[in-house]
Short mmCIF file of C-alpha atoms in Angstrom, two decimals:
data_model
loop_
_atom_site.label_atom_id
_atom_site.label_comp_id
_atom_site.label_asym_id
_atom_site.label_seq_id
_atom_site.Cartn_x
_atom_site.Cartn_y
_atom_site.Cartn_z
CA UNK A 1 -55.41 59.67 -10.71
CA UNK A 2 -53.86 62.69 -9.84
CA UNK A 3 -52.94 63.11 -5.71
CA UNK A 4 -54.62 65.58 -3.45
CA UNK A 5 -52.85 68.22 -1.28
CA UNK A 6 -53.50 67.36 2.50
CA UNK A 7 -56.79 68.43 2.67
CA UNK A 8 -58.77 67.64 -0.32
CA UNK A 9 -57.84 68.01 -4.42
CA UNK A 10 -60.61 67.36 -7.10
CA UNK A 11 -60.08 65.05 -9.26
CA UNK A 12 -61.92 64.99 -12.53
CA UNK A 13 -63.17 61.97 -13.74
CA UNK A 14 -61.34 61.38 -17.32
CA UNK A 15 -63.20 59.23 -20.00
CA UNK A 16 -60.86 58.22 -22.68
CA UNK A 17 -61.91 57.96 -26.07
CA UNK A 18 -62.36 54.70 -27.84
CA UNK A 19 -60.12 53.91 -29.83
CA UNK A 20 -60.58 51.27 -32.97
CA UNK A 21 -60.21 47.90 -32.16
CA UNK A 22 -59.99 45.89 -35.44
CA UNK A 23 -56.51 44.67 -35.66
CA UNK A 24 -53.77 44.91 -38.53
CA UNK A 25 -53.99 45.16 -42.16
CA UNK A 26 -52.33 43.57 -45.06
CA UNK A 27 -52.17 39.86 -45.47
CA UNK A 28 -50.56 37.58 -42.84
CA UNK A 29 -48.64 34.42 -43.84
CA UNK A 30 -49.86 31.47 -43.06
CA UNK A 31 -46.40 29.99 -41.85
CA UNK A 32 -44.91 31.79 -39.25
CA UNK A 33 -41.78 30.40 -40.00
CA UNK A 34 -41.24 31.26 -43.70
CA UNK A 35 -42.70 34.90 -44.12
CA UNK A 36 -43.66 35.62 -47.98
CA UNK A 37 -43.41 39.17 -49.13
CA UNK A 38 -46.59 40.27 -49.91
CA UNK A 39 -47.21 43.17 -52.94
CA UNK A 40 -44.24 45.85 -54.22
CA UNK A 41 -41.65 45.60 -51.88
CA UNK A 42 -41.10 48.35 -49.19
CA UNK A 43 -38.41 50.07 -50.69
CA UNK A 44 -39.66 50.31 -54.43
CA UNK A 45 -42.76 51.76 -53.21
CA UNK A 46 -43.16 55.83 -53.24
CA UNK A 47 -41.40 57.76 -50.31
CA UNK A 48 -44.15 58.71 -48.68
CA UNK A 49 -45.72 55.48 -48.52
CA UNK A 50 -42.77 53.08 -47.78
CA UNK A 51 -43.39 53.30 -43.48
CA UNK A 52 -47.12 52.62 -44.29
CA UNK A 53 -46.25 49.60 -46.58
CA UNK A 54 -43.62 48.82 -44.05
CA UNK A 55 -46.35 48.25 -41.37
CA UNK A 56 -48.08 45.82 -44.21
CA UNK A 57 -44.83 44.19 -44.22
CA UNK A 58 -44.55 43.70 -40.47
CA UNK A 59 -47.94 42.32 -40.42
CA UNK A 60 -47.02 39.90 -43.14
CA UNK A 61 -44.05 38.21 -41.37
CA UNK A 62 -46.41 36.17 -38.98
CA UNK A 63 -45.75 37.40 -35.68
CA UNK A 64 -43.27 39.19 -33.43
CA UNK A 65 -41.77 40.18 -29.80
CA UNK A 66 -42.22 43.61 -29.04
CA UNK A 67 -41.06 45.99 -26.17
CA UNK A 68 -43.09 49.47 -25.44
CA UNK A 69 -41.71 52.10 -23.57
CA UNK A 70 -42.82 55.41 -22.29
CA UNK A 71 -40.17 57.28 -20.00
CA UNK A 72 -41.16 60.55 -18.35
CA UNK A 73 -38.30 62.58 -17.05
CA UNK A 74 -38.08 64.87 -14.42
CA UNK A 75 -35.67 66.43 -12.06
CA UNK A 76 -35.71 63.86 -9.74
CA UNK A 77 -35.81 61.09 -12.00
CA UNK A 78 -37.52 58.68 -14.65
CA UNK A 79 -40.58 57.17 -14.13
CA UNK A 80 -40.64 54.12 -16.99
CA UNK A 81 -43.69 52.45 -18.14
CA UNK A 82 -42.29 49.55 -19.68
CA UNK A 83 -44.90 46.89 -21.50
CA UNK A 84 -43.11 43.68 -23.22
CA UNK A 85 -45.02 40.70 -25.04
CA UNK A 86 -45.28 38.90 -28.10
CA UNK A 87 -47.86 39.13 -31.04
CA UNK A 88 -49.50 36.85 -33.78
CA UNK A 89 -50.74 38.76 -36.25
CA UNK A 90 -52.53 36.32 -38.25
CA UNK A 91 -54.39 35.00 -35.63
CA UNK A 92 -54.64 38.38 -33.90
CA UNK A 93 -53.76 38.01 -30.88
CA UNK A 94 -51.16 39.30 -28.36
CA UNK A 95 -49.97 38.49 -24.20
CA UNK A 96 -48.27 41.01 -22.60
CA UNK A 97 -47.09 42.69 -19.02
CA UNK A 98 -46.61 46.05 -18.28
CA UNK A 99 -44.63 47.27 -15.12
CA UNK A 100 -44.82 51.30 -14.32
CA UNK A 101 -41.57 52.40 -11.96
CA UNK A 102 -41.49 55.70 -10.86
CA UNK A 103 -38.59 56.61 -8.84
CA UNK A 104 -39.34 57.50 -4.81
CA UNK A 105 -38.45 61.33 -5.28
CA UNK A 106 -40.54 61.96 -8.96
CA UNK A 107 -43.33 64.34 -8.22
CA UNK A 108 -46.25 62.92 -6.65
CA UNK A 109 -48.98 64.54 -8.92
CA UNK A 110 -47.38 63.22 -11.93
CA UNK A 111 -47.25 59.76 -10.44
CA UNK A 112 -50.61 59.81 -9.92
CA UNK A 113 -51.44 61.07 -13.69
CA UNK A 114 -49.53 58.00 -14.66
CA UNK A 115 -51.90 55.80 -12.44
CA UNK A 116 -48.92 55.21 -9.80
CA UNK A 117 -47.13 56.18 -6.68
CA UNK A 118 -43.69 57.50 -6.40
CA UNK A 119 -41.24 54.71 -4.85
CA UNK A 120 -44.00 52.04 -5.15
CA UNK A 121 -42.42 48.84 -5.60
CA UNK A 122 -43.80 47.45 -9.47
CA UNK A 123 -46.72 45.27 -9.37
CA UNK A 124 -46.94 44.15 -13.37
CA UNK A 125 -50.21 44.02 -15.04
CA UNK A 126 -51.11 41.29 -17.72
CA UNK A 127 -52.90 41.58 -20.79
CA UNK A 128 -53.78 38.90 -23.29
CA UNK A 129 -55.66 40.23 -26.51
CA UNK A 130 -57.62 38.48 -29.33
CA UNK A 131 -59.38 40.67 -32.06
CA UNK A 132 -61.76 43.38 -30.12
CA UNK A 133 -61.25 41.29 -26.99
CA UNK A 134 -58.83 42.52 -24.12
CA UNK A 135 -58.52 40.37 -20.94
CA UNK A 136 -57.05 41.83 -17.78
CA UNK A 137 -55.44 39.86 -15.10
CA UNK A 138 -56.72 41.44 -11.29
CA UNK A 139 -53.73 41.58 -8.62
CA UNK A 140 -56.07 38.45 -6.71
CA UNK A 141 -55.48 36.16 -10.00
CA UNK A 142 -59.11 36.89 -11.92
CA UNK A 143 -59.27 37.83 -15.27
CA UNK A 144 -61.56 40.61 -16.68
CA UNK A 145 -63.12 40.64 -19.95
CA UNK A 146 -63.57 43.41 -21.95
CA UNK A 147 -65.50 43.84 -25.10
CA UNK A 148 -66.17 46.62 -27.90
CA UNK A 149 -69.75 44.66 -28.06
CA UNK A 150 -70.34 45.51 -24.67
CA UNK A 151 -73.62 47.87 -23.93
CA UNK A 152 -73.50 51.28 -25.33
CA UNK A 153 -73.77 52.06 -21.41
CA UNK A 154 -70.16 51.16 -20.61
CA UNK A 155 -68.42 50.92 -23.67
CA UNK A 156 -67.23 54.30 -23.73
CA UNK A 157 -65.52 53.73 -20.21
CA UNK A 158 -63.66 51.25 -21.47
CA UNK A 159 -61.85 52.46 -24.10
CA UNK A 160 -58.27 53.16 -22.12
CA UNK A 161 -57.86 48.89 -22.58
CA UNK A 162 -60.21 48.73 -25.69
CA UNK A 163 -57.31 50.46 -27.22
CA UNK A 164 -55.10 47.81 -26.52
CA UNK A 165 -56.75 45.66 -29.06
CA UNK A 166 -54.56 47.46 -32.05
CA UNK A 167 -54.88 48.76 -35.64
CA UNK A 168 -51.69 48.29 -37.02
CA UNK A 169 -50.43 45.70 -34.75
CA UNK A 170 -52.55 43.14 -32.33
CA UNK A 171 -51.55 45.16 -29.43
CA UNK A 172 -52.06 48.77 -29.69
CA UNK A 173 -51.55 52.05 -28.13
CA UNK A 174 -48.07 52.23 -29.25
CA UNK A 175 -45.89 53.53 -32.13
CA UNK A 176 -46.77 50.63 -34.69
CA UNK A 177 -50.08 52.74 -34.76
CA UNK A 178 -48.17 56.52 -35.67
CA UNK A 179 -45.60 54.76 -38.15
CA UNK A 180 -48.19 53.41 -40.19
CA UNK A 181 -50.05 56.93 -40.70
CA UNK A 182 -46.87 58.65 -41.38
CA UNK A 183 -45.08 60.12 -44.52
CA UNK A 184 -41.47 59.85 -45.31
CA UNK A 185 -40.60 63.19 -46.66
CA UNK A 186 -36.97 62.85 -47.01
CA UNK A 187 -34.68 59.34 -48.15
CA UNK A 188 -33.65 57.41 -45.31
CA UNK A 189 -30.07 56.30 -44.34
CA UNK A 190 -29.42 53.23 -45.68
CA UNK A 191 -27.40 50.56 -43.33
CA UNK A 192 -24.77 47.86 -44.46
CA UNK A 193 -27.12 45.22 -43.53
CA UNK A 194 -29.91 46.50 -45.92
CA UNK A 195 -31.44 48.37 -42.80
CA UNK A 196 -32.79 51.90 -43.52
CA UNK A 197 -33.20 54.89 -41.21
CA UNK A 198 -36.41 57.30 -41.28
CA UNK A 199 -35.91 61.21 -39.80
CA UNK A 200 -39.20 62.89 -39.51
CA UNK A 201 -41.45 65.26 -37.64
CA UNK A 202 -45.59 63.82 -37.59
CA UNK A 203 -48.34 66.39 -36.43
CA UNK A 204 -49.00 65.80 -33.06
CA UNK A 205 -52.60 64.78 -34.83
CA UNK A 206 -50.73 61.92 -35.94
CA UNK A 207 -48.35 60.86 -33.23
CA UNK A 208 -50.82 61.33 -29.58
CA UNK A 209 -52.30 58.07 -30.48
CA UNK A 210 -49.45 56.34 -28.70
CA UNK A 211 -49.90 58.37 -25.33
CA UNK A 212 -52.59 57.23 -22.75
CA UNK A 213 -55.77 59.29 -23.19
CA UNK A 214 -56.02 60.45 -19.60
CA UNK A 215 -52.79 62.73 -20.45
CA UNK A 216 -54.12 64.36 -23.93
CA UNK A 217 -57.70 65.35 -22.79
CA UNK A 218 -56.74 67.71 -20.52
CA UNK A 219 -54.49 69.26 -22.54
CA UNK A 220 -56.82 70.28 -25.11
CA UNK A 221 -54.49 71.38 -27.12
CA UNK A 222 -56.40 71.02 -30.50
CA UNK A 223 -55.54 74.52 -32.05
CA UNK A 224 -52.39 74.71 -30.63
CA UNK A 225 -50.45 73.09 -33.55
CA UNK A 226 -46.98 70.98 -32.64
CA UNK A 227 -44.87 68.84 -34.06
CA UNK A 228 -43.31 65.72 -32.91
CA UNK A 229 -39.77 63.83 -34.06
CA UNK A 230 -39.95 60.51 -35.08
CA UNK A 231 -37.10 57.93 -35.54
CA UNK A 232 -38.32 54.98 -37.87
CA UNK A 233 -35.88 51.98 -38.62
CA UNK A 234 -36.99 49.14 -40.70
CA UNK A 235 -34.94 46.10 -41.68
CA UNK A 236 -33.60 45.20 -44.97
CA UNK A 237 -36.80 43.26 -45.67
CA UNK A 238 -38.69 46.26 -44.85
CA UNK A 239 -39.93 45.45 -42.15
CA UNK A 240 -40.03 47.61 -38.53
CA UNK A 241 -37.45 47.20 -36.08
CA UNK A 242 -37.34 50.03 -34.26
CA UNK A 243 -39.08 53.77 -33.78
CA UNK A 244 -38.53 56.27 -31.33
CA UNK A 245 -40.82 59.58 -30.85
CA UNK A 246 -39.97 62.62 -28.79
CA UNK A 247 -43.30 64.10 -27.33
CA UNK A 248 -41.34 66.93 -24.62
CA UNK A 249 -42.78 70.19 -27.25
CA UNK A 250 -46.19 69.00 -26.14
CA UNK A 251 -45.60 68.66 -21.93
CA UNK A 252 -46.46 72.76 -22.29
CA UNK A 253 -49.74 71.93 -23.18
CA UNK A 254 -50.17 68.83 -21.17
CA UNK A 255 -49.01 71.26 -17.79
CA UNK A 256 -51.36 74.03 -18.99
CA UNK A 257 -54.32 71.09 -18.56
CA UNK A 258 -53.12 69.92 -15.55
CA UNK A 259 -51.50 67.25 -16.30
CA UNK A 260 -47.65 65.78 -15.87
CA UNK A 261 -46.39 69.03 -13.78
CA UNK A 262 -42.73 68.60 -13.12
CA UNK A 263 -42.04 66.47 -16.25
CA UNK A 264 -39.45 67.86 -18.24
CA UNK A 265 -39.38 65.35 -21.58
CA UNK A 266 -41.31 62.27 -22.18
CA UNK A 267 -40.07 60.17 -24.95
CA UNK A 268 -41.34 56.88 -26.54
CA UNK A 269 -39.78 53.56 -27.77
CA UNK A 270 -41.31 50.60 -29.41
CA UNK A 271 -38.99 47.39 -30.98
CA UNK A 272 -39.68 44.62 -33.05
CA UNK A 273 -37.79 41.52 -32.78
CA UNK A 274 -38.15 38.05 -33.71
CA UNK A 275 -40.04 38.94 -36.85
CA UNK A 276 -42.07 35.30 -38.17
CA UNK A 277 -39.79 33.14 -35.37
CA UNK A 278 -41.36 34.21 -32.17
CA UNK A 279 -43.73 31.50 -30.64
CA UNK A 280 -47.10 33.54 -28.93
CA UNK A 281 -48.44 31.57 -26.19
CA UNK A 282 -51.59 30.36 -26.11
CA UNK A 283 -53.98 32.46 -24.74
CA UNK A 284 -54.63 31.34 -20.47
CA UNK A 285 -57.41 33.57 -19.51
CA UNK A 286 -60.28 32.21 -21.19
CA UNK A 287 -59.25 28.34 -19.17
CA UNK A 288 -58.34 29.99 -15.98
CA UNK A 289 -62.16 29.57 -14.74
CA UNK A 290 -61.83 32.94 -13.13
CA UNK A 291 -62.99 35.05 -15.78
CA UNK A 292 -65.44 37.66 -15.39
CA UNK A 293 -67.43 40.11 -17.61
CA UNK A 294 -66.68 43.28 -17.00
CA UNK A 295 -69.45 45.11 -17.90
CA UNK A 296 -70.97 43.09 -15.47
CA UNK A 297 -68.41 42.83 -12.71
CA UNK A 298 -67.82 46.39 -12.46
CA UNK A 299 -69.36 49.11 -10.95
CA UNK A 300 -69.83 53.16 -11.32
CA UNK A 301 -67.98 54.71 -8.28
CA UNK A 302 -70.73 57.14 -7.98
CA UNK A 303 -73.07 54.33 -7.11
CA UNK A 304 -70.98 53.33 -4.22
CA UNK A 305 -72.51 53.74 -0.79
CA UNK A 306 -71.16 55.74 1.77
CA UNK A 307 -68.76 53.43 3.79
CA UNK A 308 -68.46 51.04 1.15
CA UNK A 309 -64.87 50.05 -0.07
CA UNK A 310 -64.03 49.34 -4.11
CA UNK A 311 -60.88 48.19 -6.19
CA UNK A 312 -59.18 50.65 -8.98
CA UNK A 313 -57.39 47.16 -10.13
CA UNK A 314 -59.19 47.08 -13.37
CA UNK A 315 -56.67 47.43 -16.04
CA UNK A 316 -58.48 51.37 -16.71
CA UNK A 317 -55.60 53.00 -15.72
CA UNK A 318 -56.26 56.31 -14.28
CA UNK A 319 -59.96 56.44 -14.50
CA UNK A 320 -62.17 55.45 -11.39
CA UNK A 321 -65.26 56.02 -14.04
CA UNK A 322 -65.74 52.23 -12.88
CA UNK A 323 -64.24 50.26 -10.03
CA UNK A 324 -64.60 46.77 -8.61
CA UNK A 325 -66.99 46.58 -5.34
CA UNK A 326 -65.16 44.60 -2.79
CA UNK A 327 -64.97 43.93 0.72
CA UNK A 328 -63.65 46.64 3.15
CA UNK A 329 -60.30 44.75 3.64
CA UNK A 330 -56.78 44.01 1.91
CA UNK A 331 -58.07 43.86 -1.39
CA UNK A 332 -59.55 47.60 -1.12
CA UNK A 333 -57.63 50.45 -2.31
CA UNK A 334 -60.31 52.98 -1.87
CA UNK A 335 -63.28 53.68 0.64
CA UNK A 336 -66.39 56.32 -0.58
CA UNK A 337 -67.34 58.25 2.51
CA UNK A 338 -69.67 60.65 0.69
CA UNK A 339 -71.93 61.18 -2.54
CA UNK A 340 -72.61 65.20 -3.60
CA UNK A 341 -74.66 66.83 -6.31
CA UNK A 342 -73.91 70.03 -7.43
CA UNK A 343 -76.88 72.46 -8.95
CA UNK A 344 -76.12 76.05 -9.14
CA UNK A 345 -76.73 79.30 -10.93
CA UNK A 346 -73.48 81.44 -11.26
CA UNK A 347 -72.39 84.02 -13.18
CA UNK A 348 -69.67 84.23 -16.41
CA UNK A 349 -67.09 81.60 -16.23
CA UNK A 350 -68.13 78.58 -15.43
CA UNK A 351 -64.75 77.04 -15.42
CA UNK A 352 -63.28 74.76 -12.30
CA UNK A 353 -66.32 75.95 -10.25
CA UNK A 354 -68.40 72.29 -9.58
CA UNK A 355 -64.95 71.04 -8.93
CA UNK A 356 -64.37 73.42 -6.38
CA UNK A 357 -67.59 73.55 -5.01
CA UNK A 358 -67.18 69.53 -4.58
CA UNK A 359 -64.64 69.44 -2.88
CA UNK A 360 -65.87 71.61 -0.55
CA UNK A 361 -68.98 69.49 0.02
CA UNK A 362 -66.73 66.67 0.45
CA UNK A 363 -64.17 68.61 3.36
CA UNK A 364 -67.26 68.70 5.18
CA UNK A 365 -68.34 65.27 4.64
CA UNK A 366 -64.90 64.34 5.37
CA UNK A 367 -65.22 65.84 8.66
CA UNK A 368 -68.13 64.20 9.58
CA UNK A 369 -67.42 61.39 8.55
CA UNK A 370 -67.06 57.84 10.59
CA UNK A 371 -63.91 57.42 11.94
CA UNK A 372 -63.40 53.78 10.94
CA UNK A 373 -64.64 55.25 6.93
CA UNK A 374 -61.21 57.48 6.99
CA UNK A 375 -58.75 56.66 9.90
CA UNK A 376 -56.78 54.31 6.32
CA UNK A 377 -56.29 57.31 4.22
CA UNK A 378 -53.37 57.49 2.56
CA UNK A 379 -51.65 59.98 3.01
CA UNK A 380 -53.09 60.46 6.52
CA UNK A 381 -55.94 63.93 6.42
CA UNK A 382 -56.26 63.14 2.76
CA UNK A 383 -59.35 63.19 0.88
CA UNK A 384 -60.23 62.68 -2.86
CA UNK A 385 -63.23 63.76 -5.09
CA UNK A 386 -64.06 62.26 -8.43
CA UNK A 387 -66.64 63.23 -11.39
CA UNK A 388 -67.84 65.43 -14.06
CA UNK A 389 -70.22 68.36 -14.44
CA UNK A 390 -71.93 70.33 -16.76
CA UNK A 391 -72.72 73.87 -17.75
CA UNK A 392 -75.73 75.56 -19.65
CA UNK A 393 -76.88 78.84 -20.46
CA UNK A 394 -78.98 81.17 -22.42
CA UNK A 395 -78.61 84.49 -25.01
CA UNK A 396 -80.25 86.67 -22.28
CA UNK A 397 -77.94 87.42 -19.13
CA UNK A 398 -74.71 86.36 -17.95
CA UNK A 399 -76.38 83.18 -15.95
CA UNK A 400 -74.99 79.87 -15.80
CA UNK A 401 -76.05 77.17 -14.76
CA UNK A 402 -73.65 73.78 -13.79
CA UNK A 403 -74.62 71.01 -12.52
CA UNK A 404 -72.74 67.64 -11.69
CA UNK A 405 -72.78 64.48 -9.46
CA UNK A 406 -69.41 64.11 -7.61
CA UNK A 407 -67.92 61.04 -5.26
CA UNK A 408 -66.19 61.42 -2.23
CA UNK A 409 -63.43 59.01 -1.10
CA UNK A 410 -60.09 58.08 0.52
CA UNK A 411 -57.41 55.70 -0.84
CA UNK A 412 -56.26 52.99 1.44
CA UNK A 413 -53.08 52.20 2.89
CA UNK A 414 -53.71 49.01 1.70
CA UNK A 415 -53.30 49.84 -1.72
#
């Protein structure tokens, strides 16, 4: 979520697109503990497809420990979203906790983007995967399921965790996913321990499938071409070890949608160690009696009554597209004190104007509203709106009409 000015920001709701969910390919061994080498081996194979038969080789050696890091500079520091875990890929299945830090002074808007606060002290979040199947564990000690079988109705919300359940690796979203889709265009750097050493630059086509959704869609930055550089290192078995990718040549585009203002480079990091040794724990979730389906557990923010309080502790990162009803209480981090539709004609560009005219609905609302609804806003005078809109017109004039439903809230200090 991205913070408001004192007064009132809009905040358009984000959907993320779903990623694919079916796990890994190539064969996996059937004893973690003595990988076999499956097909030509990595390094006889062509150039340009040793780093995709290098992700066939990872796959093959049983299982791994992995570390995933995005860092997102700025000029008063680095915010670090750190996720570590372990991963069986022949079983499919992964466990692992992220913890976002953002330093106190990094810019409050792009904390927000990155679902955070500046100087918030960590809280980590826990994942445990199995095929399509992502679990999330809520800050109270309940578990969330969530399914790419779910209802056509939701499943397209959930697709910033769905993407957790990996392609190339059993937990996705990171660079396992970019290094198996690119080409090798020039011979690596071979080590003294067998290890080789991959330069290269990937489309950004290739390589944004390792960022969080919420920060590409609003860039939009489809036509704009771009190039990212990519540092692949595999061991002498072929197998990955290590790649780093340097996204800063697309924060222009990312500012120009609004997004990650007063970042300055945002670089990415994902190792491999423990390579057919590392011992995945057995899944907890699923025995914890606390599990819940989320389709079911969740709710739509706009259906939220005025006064009514909800949870953004979903594992959805940034998007309030669905929150948790609660209690009006500690366990609240945000309370709706308004609902507004928006149904005008205007003229030409239709651009920005149901988000402005939303949040003006919702100063009002604000103004109105009950003190006990608002007196917890953090920061104190603050308001928030949240949703989507459309826009529709015809060959004969310059008409437009937009149209959109919109929710009005405050986040808690409680959060």
């Amino acid at each position: 979520m991205r913070n408001a000015p004192v007064g009132w920001a809009a905040l358009p709701l984000l959907l993320a697109a779903l990623a694919g969910c079916q796990s890994g390919g190539g064969g996996a061994a059937t004893d973690a503990k003595a990988p076999k080498p499956t097909g030509t081996p990595v390094y006889e194979v062509r150039l340009d497809d040793q780093l995709s038969a290098a992700s066939r080789a990872t796959t093959a050696a049983g299982s791994s420990a992995f570390t995933w890091t995005l860092s997102y500079g700025s000029a008063k520091g680095t915010a670090v979203d750190r996720t570590t875990g372990t991963q069986d890929y022949a079983k499919d299945t992964a466990r692992a906790e992220r913890v976002l830090d953002i330093p106190r002074r990094f810019p409050e808007d792009a904390a927000a983007d990155l679902g955070g606060r500046s100087g918030a002290k960590p809280v980590p979040e826990v994942y445990e995967v199995k095929g399509n199947q992502v679990d999330y564990r809520t800050r109270q000690g309940g578990w969330l399921r969530y399914s790419s079988q779910a209802s056509m109705d939701v499943v397209d919300l959930f697709g910033s965790i769905l993407v957790r359940a990996g392609d190339a690796a059993p937990f996705g979203g990171t660079l396992a996913e970019v290094v198996r889709n690119a080409d090798a265009e020039k011979q690596p750097t071979k080590g003294a321990d067998g290890s080789r050493t991959y330069e290269l630059s990937v489309p950004w086509q290739t390589a944004y499938d390792a960022l969080p959704a919420s920060l590409v869609e609003p860039a939009m930055f489809s036509d704009r071409g771009g190039l990212v550089s990519l540092t692949v290192v595999l061991d002498g078995q072929g197998r990955l070890t290590r790649t780093s990718a340097d996204y800063t040549s697309l924060l222009k585009w990312m500012h120009e949608g609004g997004v990650l203002k007063g970042v300055t480079s945002l670089k990415a990091e994902y190792t491999l160690t423990g390579h057919g040794s590392t011992a995945v724990p057995a899944p907890v979730a699923a025995k914890s009696g606390r599990m819940e389906d989320a389709e079911k557990a969740l709710t739509p923010l706009a259906k939220l009554k005025p006064g009514a309080c909800g949870s953004a502790d979903t594992g959805l990162g940034v998007s309030l597209a669905l929150v948790r009803t609660v209690p009006c209480g500690k366990d609240a981090d945000l309370r709706v004190f308004g609902q507004v539709k928006i149904k005008e004609t205007i003229q030409r560009n239709p651009t920005g104007v149901a988000d402005k005219k939303a949040g003006e609905r919702c100063r009002s609302a604000f103004r109105t509203a009950p003190d006990a609804w608002v007196a917890d806003a953090r920061p104190a005078g603050t308001y928030f709106t949240s949703g989507s809109s459309s826009s529709s017109s015809s060959y004969t004039g310059p008409d437009v009409e937009i149209a959109g439903d919109f929710t009005c809230y405050v986040q808690l200090s409680a959060r």
